[in-house]
Amino acid sequence: MFNVFPMMIIPVAAYAVAAFMGVDMSAGVFSVPMVNGSLELSVGDILIILGMLMLFVELIKSAGSGTATIVNHGLSMLIFVIAMALFLLMGQFGTAAFFLITLMTLMDTVAGFVVTIVAARRDLAVGGEA
């Protein structure tokens, strides 16, 4: 079940919930003191960090070649299409933060298919040499 569920839906859904609740994505959540001042992190920044973590998990999961992995890729493509439609059609999703999250869903889709194809070709080549 874990392999079928596309993790990139988490940052997309979190952004959607925050956007529909009227949260200002550029509002600072907290700041980290640094030598040259402070690092201010906004809601959008935190959602981008969450998206990067989920993309990492998705790339690790895409190394498989089973049925669950293929279903995951299809659902990842659906999430990308939904995120792109939200970015293009809904005003509150037209931000740089959501654009980057949408780009991450695209990278998840493309990288998932590429990694699966390469892994399947390697499995086929190993099986054909026997």
PDB file of N, CA and C in Angstrom, residues 41-116:
ATOM      1  N   LEU A  41      11.961  31.945   7.411  1.00  0.00           N
ATOM      2  CA  LEU A  41      11.271  30.916   6.638  1.00  0.00           C
ATOM      3  C   LEU A  41       9.777  31.213   6.632  1.00  0.00           C
ATOM      4  N   SER A  42       9.207  31.216   5.425  1.00  0.00           N
ATOM      5  CA  SER A  42       7.773  31.468   5.284  1.00  0.00           C
ATOM      6  C   SER A  42       7.023  30.151   5.143  1.00  0.00           C
ATOM      7  N   VAL A  43       5.710  30.232   5.091  1.00  0.00           N
ATOM      8  CA  VAL A  43       4.870  29.043   4.912  1.00  0.00           C
ATOM      9  C   VAL A  43       5.210  28.368   3.591  1.00  0.00           C
ATOM     10  N   GLY A  44       5.362  29.173   2.534  1.00  0.00           N
ATOM     11  CA  GLY A  44       5.718  28.617   1.229  1.00  0.00           C
ATOM     12  C   GLY A  44       7.060  27.914   1.243  1.00  0.00           C
ATOM     13  N   ASP A  45       8.028  28.486   1.948  1.00  0.00           N
ATOM     14  CA  ASP A  45       9.354  27.863   2.053  1.00  0.00           C
ATOM     15  C   ASP A  45       9.270  26.503   2.739  1.00  0.00           C
ATOM     16  N   ILE A  46       8.493  26.427   3.782  1.00  0.00           N
ATOM     17  CA  ILE A  46       8.353  25.164   4.518  1.00  0.00           C
ATOM     18  C   ILE A  46       7.665  24.116   3.651  1.00  0.00           C
ATOM     19  N   LEU A  47       6.679  24.530   2.857  1.00  0.00           N
ATOM     20  CA  LEU A  47       6.018  23.586   1.957  1.00  0.00           C
ATOM     21  C   LEU A  47       6.955  23.121   0.844  1.00  0.00           C
ATOM     22  N   ILE A  48       7.853  23.982   0.391  1.00  0.00           N
ATOM     23  CA  ILE A  48       8.852  23.570  -0.597  1.00  0.00           C
ATOM     24  C   ILE A  48       9.813  22.555   0.014  1.00  0.00           C
ATOM     25  N   ILE A  49      10.229  22.782   1.240  1.00  0.00           N
ATOM     26  CA  ILE A  49      11.102  21.829   1.931  1.00  0.00           C
ATOM     27  C   ILE A  49      10.387  20.491   2.084  1.00  0.00           C
ATOM     28  N   LEU A  50       9.107  20.519   2.451  1.00  0.00           N
ATOM     29  CA  LEU A  50       8.322  19.284   2.547  1.00  0.00           C
ATOM     30  C   LEU A  50       8.252  18.588   1.191  1.00  0.00           C
ATOM     31  N   GLY A  51       8.053  19.359   0.129  1.00  0.00           N
ATOM     32  CA  GLY A  51       8.015  18.785  -1.216  1.00  0.00           C
ATOM     33  C   GLY A  51       9.327  18.141  -1.611  1.00  0.00           C
ATOM     34  N   MET A  52      10.440  18.760  -1.238  1.00  0.00           N
ATOM     35  CA  MET A  52      11.746  18.180  -1.554  1.00  0.00           C
ATOM     36  C   MET A  52      11.955  16.855  -0.820  1.00  0.00           C
ATOM     37  N   LEU A  53      11.520  16.790   0.420  1.00  0.00           N
ATOM     38  CA  LEU A  53      11.637  15.536   1.174  1.00  0.00           C
ATOM     39  C   LEU A  53      10.773  14.441   0.561  1.00  0.00           C
ATOM     40  N   MET A  54       9.547  14.798   0.157  1.00  0.00           N
ATOM     41  CA  MET A  54       8.659  13.816  -0.465  1.00  0.00           C
ATOM     42  C   MET A  54       9.186  13.374  -1.831  1.00  0.00           C
ATOM     43  N   LEU A  55       9.805  14.289  -2.573  1.00  0.00           N
ATOM     44  CA  LEU A  55      10.400  13.934  -3.864  1.00  0.00           C
ATOM     45  C   LEU A  55      11.540  12.942  -3.675  1.00  0.00           C
ATOM     46  N   PHE A  56      12.335  13.137  -2.637  1.00  0.00           N
ATOM     47  CA  PHE A  56      13.417  12.192  -2.337  1.00  0.00           C
ATOM     48  C   PHE A  56      12.855  10.797  -2.059  1.00  0.00           C
ATOM     49  N   VAL A  57      11.801  10.728  -1.255  1.00  0.00           N
ATOM     50  CA  VAL A  57      11.182   9.437  -0.954  1.00  0.00           C
ATOM     51  C   VAL A  57      10.632   8.795  -2.227  1.00  0.00           C
ATOM     52  N   GLU A  58      10.000   9.604  -3.081  1.00  0.00           N
ATOM     53  CA  GLU A  58       9.442   9.088  -4.327  1.00  0.00           C
ATOM     54  C   GLU A  58      10.527   8.542  -5.247  1.00  0.00           C
ATOM     55  N   LEU A  59      11.662   9.211  -5.315  1.00  0.00           N
ATOM     56  CA  LEU A  59      12.739   8.731  -6.178  1.00  0.00           C
ATOM     57  C   LEU A  59      13.296   7.404  -5.680  1.00  0.00           C
ATOM     58  N   ILE A  60      13.368   7.233  -4.384  1.00  0.00           N
ATOM     59  CA  ILE A  60      13.822   5.954  -3.838  1.00  0.00           C
ATOM     60  C   ILE A  60      12.803   4.856  -4.139  1.00  0.00           C
ATOM     61  N   LYS A  61      11.510   5.186  -4.011  1.00  0.00           N
ATOM     62  CA  LYS A  61      10.469   4.188  -4.282  1.00  0.00           C
ATOM     63  C   LYS A  61      10.399   3.803  -5.749  1.00  0.00           C
ATOM     64  N   SER A  62      10.836   4.684  -6.655  1.00  0.00           N
ATOM     65  CA  SER A  62      10.682   4.417  -8.080  1.00  0.00           C
ATOM     66  C   SER A  62      11.676   3.388  -8.607  1.00  0.00           C
ATOM     67  N   ALA A  63      12.583   2.917  -7.789  1.00  0.00           N
ATOM     68  CA  ALA A  63      13.573   1.937  -8.244  1.00  0.00           C
ATOM     69  C   ALA A  63      12.961   0.562  -8.490  1.00  0.00           C
ATOM     70  N   GLY A  64      11.763   0.320  -8.025  1.00  0.00           N
ATOM     71  CA  GLY A  64      11.122  -0.968  -8.246  1.00  0.00           C
ATOM     72  C   GLY A  64      10.543  -1.080  -9.646  1.00  0.00           C
ATOM     73  N   SER A  65      10.109  -2.269  -9.998  1.00  0.00           N
ATOM     74  CA  SER A  65       9.506  -2.471 -11.310  1.00  0.00           C
ATOM     75  C   SER A  65       8.229  -3.304 -11.221  1.00  0.00           C
ATOM     76  N   GLY A  66       7.612  -3.341 -10.068  1.00  0.00           N
ATOM     77  CA  GLY A  66       6.400  -4.131  -9.899  1.00  0.00           C
ATOM     78  C   GLY A  66       5.152  -3.360 -10.297  1.00  0.00           C
ATOM     79  N   THR A  67       4.018  -4.006 -10.128  1.00  0.00           N
ATOM     80  CA  THR A  67       2.736  -3.404 -10.481  1.00  0.00           C
ATOM     81  C   THR A  67       2.439  -2.181  -9.623  1.00  0.00           C
ATOM     82  N   ALA A  68       2.772  -2.250  -8.355  1.00  0.00           N
ATOM     83  CA  ALA A  68       2.524  -1.110  -7.458  1.00  0.00           C
ATOM     84  C   ALA A  68       3.308   0.117  -7.906  1.00  0.00           C
ATOM     85  N   THR A  69       4.520  -0.082  -8.394  1.00  0.00           N
ATOM     86  CA  THR A  69       5.329   1.030  -8.863  1.00  0.00           C
ATOM     87  C   THR A  69       4.710   1.679 -10.092  1.00  0.00           C
ATOM     88  N   ILE A  70       4.187   0.873 -10.998  1.00  0.00           N
ATOM     89  CA  ILE A  70       3.560   1.408 -12.211  1.00  0.00           C
ATOM     90  C   ILE A  70       2.286   2.174 -11.862  1.00  0.00           C
ATOM     91  N   VAL A  71       1.508   1.669 -10.932  1.00  0.00           N
ATOM     92  CA  VAL A  71       0.311   2.385 -10.481  1.00  0.00           C
ATOM     93  C   VAL A  71       0.722   3.698  -9.824  1.00  0.00           C
ATOM     94  N   ASN A  72       1.810   3.679  -9.052  1.00  0.00           N
ATOM     95  CA  ASN A  72       2.320   4.892  -8.423  1.00  0.00           C
ATOM     96  C   ASN A  72       2.694   5.938  -9.466  1.00  0.00           C
ATOM     97  N   HIS A  73       3.316   5.517 -10.555  1.00  0.00           N
ATOM     98  CA  HIS A  73       3.688   6.464 -11.616  1.00  0.00           C
ATOM     99  C   HIS A  73       2.465   7.076 -12.268  1.00  0.00           C
ATOM    100  N   GLY A  74       1.441   6.264 -12.480  1.00  0.00           N
ATOM    101  CA  GLY A  74       0.202   6.799 -13.049  1.00  0.00           C
ATOM    102  C   GLY A  74      -0.458   7.812 -12.135  1.00  0.00           C
ATOM    103  N   LEU A  75      -0.491   7.514 -10.850  1.00  0.00           N
ATOM    104  CA  LEU A  75      -1.069   8.453  -9.889  1.00  0.00           C
ATOM    105  C   LEU A  75      -0.207   9.708  -9.755  1.00  0.00           C
ATOM    106  N   SER A  76       1.113   9.552  -9.875  1.00  0.00           N
ATOM    107  CA  SER A  76       1.998  10.718  -9.841  1.00  0.00           C
ATOM    108  C   SER A  76       1.731  11.641 -11.022  1.00  0.00           C
ATOM    109  N   MET A  77       1.461  11.049 -12.187  1.00  0.00           N
ATOM    110  CA  MET A  77       1.136  11.868 -13.346  1.00  0.00           C
ATOM    111  C   MET A  77      -0.184  12.600 -13.141  1.00  0.00           C
ATOM    112  N   LEU A  78      -1.147  11.938 -12.520  1.00  0.00           N
ATOM    113  CA  LEU A  78      -2.425  12.576 -12.216  1.00  0.00           C
ATOM    114  C   LEU A  78      -2.227  13.752 -11.259  1.00  0.00           C
ATOM    115  N   ILE A  79      -1.379  13.584 -10.260  1.00  0.00           N
ATOM    116  CA  ILE A  79      -1.095  14.668  -9.321  1.00  0.00           C
ATOM    117  C   ILE A  79      -0.427  15.833 -10.043  1.00  0.00           C
ATOM    118  N   PHE A  80       0.482  15.538 -10.975  1.00  0.00           N
ATOM    119  CA  PHE A  80       1.115  16.611 -11.738  1.00  0.00           C
ATOM    120  C   PHE A  80       0.083  17.380 -12.565  1.00  0.00           C
ATOM    121  N   VAL A  81      -0.822  16.666 -13.231  1.00  0.00           N
ATOM    122  CA  VAL A  81      -1.839  17.331 -14.055  1.00  0.00           C
ATOM    123  C   VAL A  81      -2.741  18.204 -13.179  1.00  0.00           C
ATOM    124  N   ILE A  82      -3.128  17.706 -12.017  1.00  0.00           N
ATOM    125  CA  ILE A  82      -3.972  18.488 -11.104  1.00  0.00           C
ATOM    126  C   ILE A  82      -3.214  19.715 -10.604  1.00  0.00           C
ATOM    127  N   ALA A  83      -1.945  19.535 -10.216  1.00  0.00           N
ATOM    128  CA  ALA A  83      -1.146  20.667  -9.720  1.00  0.00           C
ATOM    129  C   ALA A  83      -0.950  21.707 -10.816  1.00  0.00           C
ATOM    130  N   MET A  84      -0.711  21.261 -12.046  1.00  0.00           N
ATOM    131  CA  MET A  84      -0.530  22.212 -13.142  1.00  0.00           C
ATOM    132  C   MET A  84      -1.824  22.967 -13.417  1.00  0.00           C
ATOM    133  N   ALA A  85      -2.957  22.266 -13.366  1.00  0.00           N
ATOM    134  CA  ALA A  85      -4.242  22.935 -13.577  1.00  0.00           C
ATOM    135  C   ALA A  85      -4.511  23.952 -12.471  1.00  0.00           C
ATOM    136  N   LEU A  86      -4.213  23.587 -11.237  1.00  0.00           N
ATOM    137  CA  LEU A  86      -4.386  24.539 -10.137  1.00  0.00           C
ATOM    138  C   LEU A  86      -3.497  25.758 -10.319  1.00  0.00           C
ATOM    139  N   PHE A  87      -2.251  25.540 -10.725  1.00  0.00           N
ATOM    140  CA  PHE A  87      -1.323  26.652 -10.920  1.00  0.00           C
ATOM    141  C   PHE A  87      -1.799  27.591 -12.028  1.00  0.00           C
ATOM    142  N   LEU A  88      -2.320  27.027 -13.109  1.00  0.00           N
ATOM    143  CA  LEU A  88      -2.716  27.842 -14.250  1.00  0.00           C
ATOM    144  C   LEU A  88      -4.078  28.500 -14.090  1.00  0.00           C
ATOM    145  N   LEU A  89      -4.980  27.862 -13.340  1.00  0.00           N
ATOM    146  CA  LEU A  89      -6.362  28.322 -13.327  1.00  0.00           C
ATOM    147  C   LEU A  89      -6.818  28.997 -12.045  1.00  0.00           C
ATOM    148  N   MET A  90      -6.162  28.749 -10.933  1.00  0.00           N
ATOM    149  CA  MET A  90      -6.614  29.285  -9.648  1.00  0.00           C
ATOM    150  C   MET A  90      -5.635  30.363  -9.175  1.00  0.00           C
ATOM    151  N   GLY A  91      -6.161  31.521  -8.829  1.00  0.00           N
ATOM    152  CA  GLY A  91      -5.336  32.658  -8.462  1.00  0.00           C
ATOM    153  C   GLY A  91      -4.444  32.426  -7.263  1.00  0.00           C
ATOM    154  N   GLN A  92      -4.961  31.782  -6.217  1.00  0.00           N
ATOM    155  CA  GLN A  92      -4.163  31.611  -5.003  1.00  0.00           C
ATOM    156  C   GLN A  92      -3.049  30.571  -5.171  1.00  0.00           C
ATOM    157  N   PHE A  93      -3.051  29.830  -6.283  1.00  0.00           N
ATOM    158  CA  PHE A  93      -1.993  28.852  -6.542  1.00  0.00           C
ATOM    159  C   PHE A  93      -0.931  29.398  -7.491  1.00  0.00           C
ATOM    160  N   GLY A  94      -1.083  30.624  -7.945  1.00  0.00           N
ATOM    161  CA  GLY A  94      -0.137  31.227  -8.867  1.00  0.00           C
ATOM    162  C   GLY A  94       1.032  31.890  -8.165  1.00  0.00           C
ATOM    163  N   THR A  95       1.720  31.159  -7.333  1.00  0.00           N
ATOM    164  CA  THR A  95       2.867  31.696  -6.599  1.00  0.00           C
ATOM    165  C   THR A  95       4.121  30.917  -6.974  1.00  0.00           C
ATOM    166  N   ALA A  96       5.259  31.495  -6.643  1.00  0.00           N
ATOM    167  CA  ALA A  96       6.527  30.824  -6.923  1.00  0.00           C
ATOM    168  C   ALA A  96       6.644  29.527  -6.122  1.00  0.00           C
ATOM    169  N   ALA A  97       6.132  29.524  -4.899  1.00  0.00           N
ATOM    170  CA  ALA A  97       6.210  28.319  -4.069  1.00  0.00           C
ATOM    171  C   ALA A  97       5.426  27.176  -4.700  1.00  0.00           C
ATOM    172  N   PHE A  98       4.206  27.456  -5.170  1.00  0.00           N
ATOM    173  CA  PHE A  98       3.426  26.375  -5.771  1.00  0.00           C
ATOM    174  C   PHE A  98       3.979  25.992  -7.138  1.00  0.00           C
ATOM    175  N   PHE A  99       4.571  26.941  -7.852  1.00  0.00           N
ATOM    176  CA  PHE A  99       5.224  26.601  -9.113  1.00  0.00           C
ATOM    177  C   PHE A  99       6.336  25.591  -8.876  1.00  0.00           C
ATOM    178  N   LEU A 100       7.144  25.800  -7.835  1.00  0.00           N
ATOM    179  CA  LEU A 100       8.226  24.871  -7.526  1.00  0.00           C
ATOM    180  C   LEU A 100       7.683  23.508  -7.095  1.00  0.00           C
ATOM    181  N   ILE A 101       6.590  23.499  -6.348  1.00  0.00           N
ATOM    182  CA  ILE A 101       5.969  22.230  -5.965  1.00  0.00           C
ATOM    183  C   ILE A 101       5.450  21.513  -7.211  1.00  0.00           C
ATOM    184  N   THR A 102       4.840  22.264  -8.139  1.00  0.00           N
ATOM    185  CA  THR A 102       4.363  21.670  -9.390  1.00  0.00           C
ATOM    186  C   THR A 102       5.534  21.115 -10.192  1.00  0.00           C
ATOM    187  N   LEU A 103       6.637  21.837 -10.218  1.00  0.00           N
ATOM    188  CA  LEU A 103       7.829  21.362 -10.907  1.00  0.00           C
ATOM    189  C   LEU A 103       8.357  20.079 -10.262  1.00  0.00           C
ATOM    190  N   MET A 104       8.260  19.976  -8.945  1.00  0.00           N
ATOM    191  CA  MET A 104       8.672  18.753  -8.256  1.00  0.00           C
ATOM    192  C   MET A 104       7.778  17.578  -8.634  1.00  0.00           C
ATOM    193  N   THR A 105       6.475  17.826  -8.802  1.00  0.00           N
ATOM    194  CA  THR A 105       5.591  16.736  -9.227  1.00  0.00           C
ATOM    195  C   THR A 105       5.931  16.292 -10.642  1.00  0.00           C
ATOM    196  N   LEU A 106       6.321  17.239 -11.510  1.00  0.00           N
ATOM    197  CA  LEU A 106       6.763  16.870 -12.858  1.00  0.00           C
ATOM    198  C   LEU A 106       8.032  16.029 -12.788  1.00  0.00           C
ATOM    199  N   MET A 107       8.990  16.449 -11.984  1.00  0.00           N
ATOM    200  CA  MET A 107      10.239  15.700 -11.852  1.00  0.00           C
ATOM    201  C   MET A 107       9.985  14.310 -11.276  1.00  0.00           C
ATOM    202  N   ASP A 108       9.049  14.198 -10.357  1.00  0.00           N
ATOM    203  CA  ASP A 108       8.685  12.892  -9.807  1.00  0.00           C
ATOM    204  C   ASP A 108       8.144  11.990 -10.907  1.00  0.00           C
ATOM    205  N   THR A 109       7.273  12.523 -11.747  1.00  0.00           N
ATOM    206  CA  THR A 109       6.672  11.732 -12.813  1.00  0.00           C
ATOM    207  C   THR A 109       7.725  11.284 -13.825  1.00  0.00           C
ATOM    208  N   VAL A 110       8.510  12.224 -14.315  1.00  0.00           N
ATOM    209  CA  VAL A 110       9.505  11.900 -15.343  1.00  0.00           C
ATOM    210  C   VAL A 110      10.591  10.984 -14.779  1.00  0.00           C
ATOM    211  N   ALA A 111      11.123  11.323 -13.627  1.00  0.00           N
ATOM    212  CA  ALA A 111      12.184  10.511 -13.030  1.00  0.00           C
ATOM    213  C   ALA A 111      11.679   9.118 -12.671  1.00  0.00           C
ATOM    214  N   GLY A 112      10.447   9.020 -12.221  1.00  0.00           N
ATOM    215  CA  GLY A 112       9.893   7.705 -11.899  1.00  0.00           C
ATOM    216  C   GLY A 112       9.838   6.799 -13.109  1.00  0.00           C
ATOM    217  N   PHE A 113       9.347   7.332 -14.232  1.00  0.00           N
ATOM    218  CA  PHE A 113       9.291   6.525 -15.451  1.00  0.00           C
ATOM    219  C   PHE A 113      10.694   6.168 -15.940  1.00  0.00           C
ATOM    220  N   VAL A 114      11.618   7.116 -15.916  1.00  0.00           N
ATOM    221  CA  VAL A 114      12.971   6.855 -16.405  1.00  0.00           C
ATOM    222  C   VAL A 114      13.669   5.817 -15.537  1.00  0.00           C
ATOM    223  N   VAL A 115      13.590   5.958 -14.222  1.00  0.00           N
ATOM    224  CA  VAL A 115      14.251   5.003 -13.322  1.00  0.00           C
ATOM    225  C   VAL A 115      13.650   3.621 -13.477  1.00  0.00           C
ATOM    226  N   THR A 116      12.338   3.534 -13.619  1.00  0.00           N
ATOM    227  CA  THR A 116      11.694   2.233 -13.786  1.00  0.00           C
ATOM    228  C   THR A 116      12.096   1.585 -15.101  1.00  0.00           C
TER     229      THR A 116
END
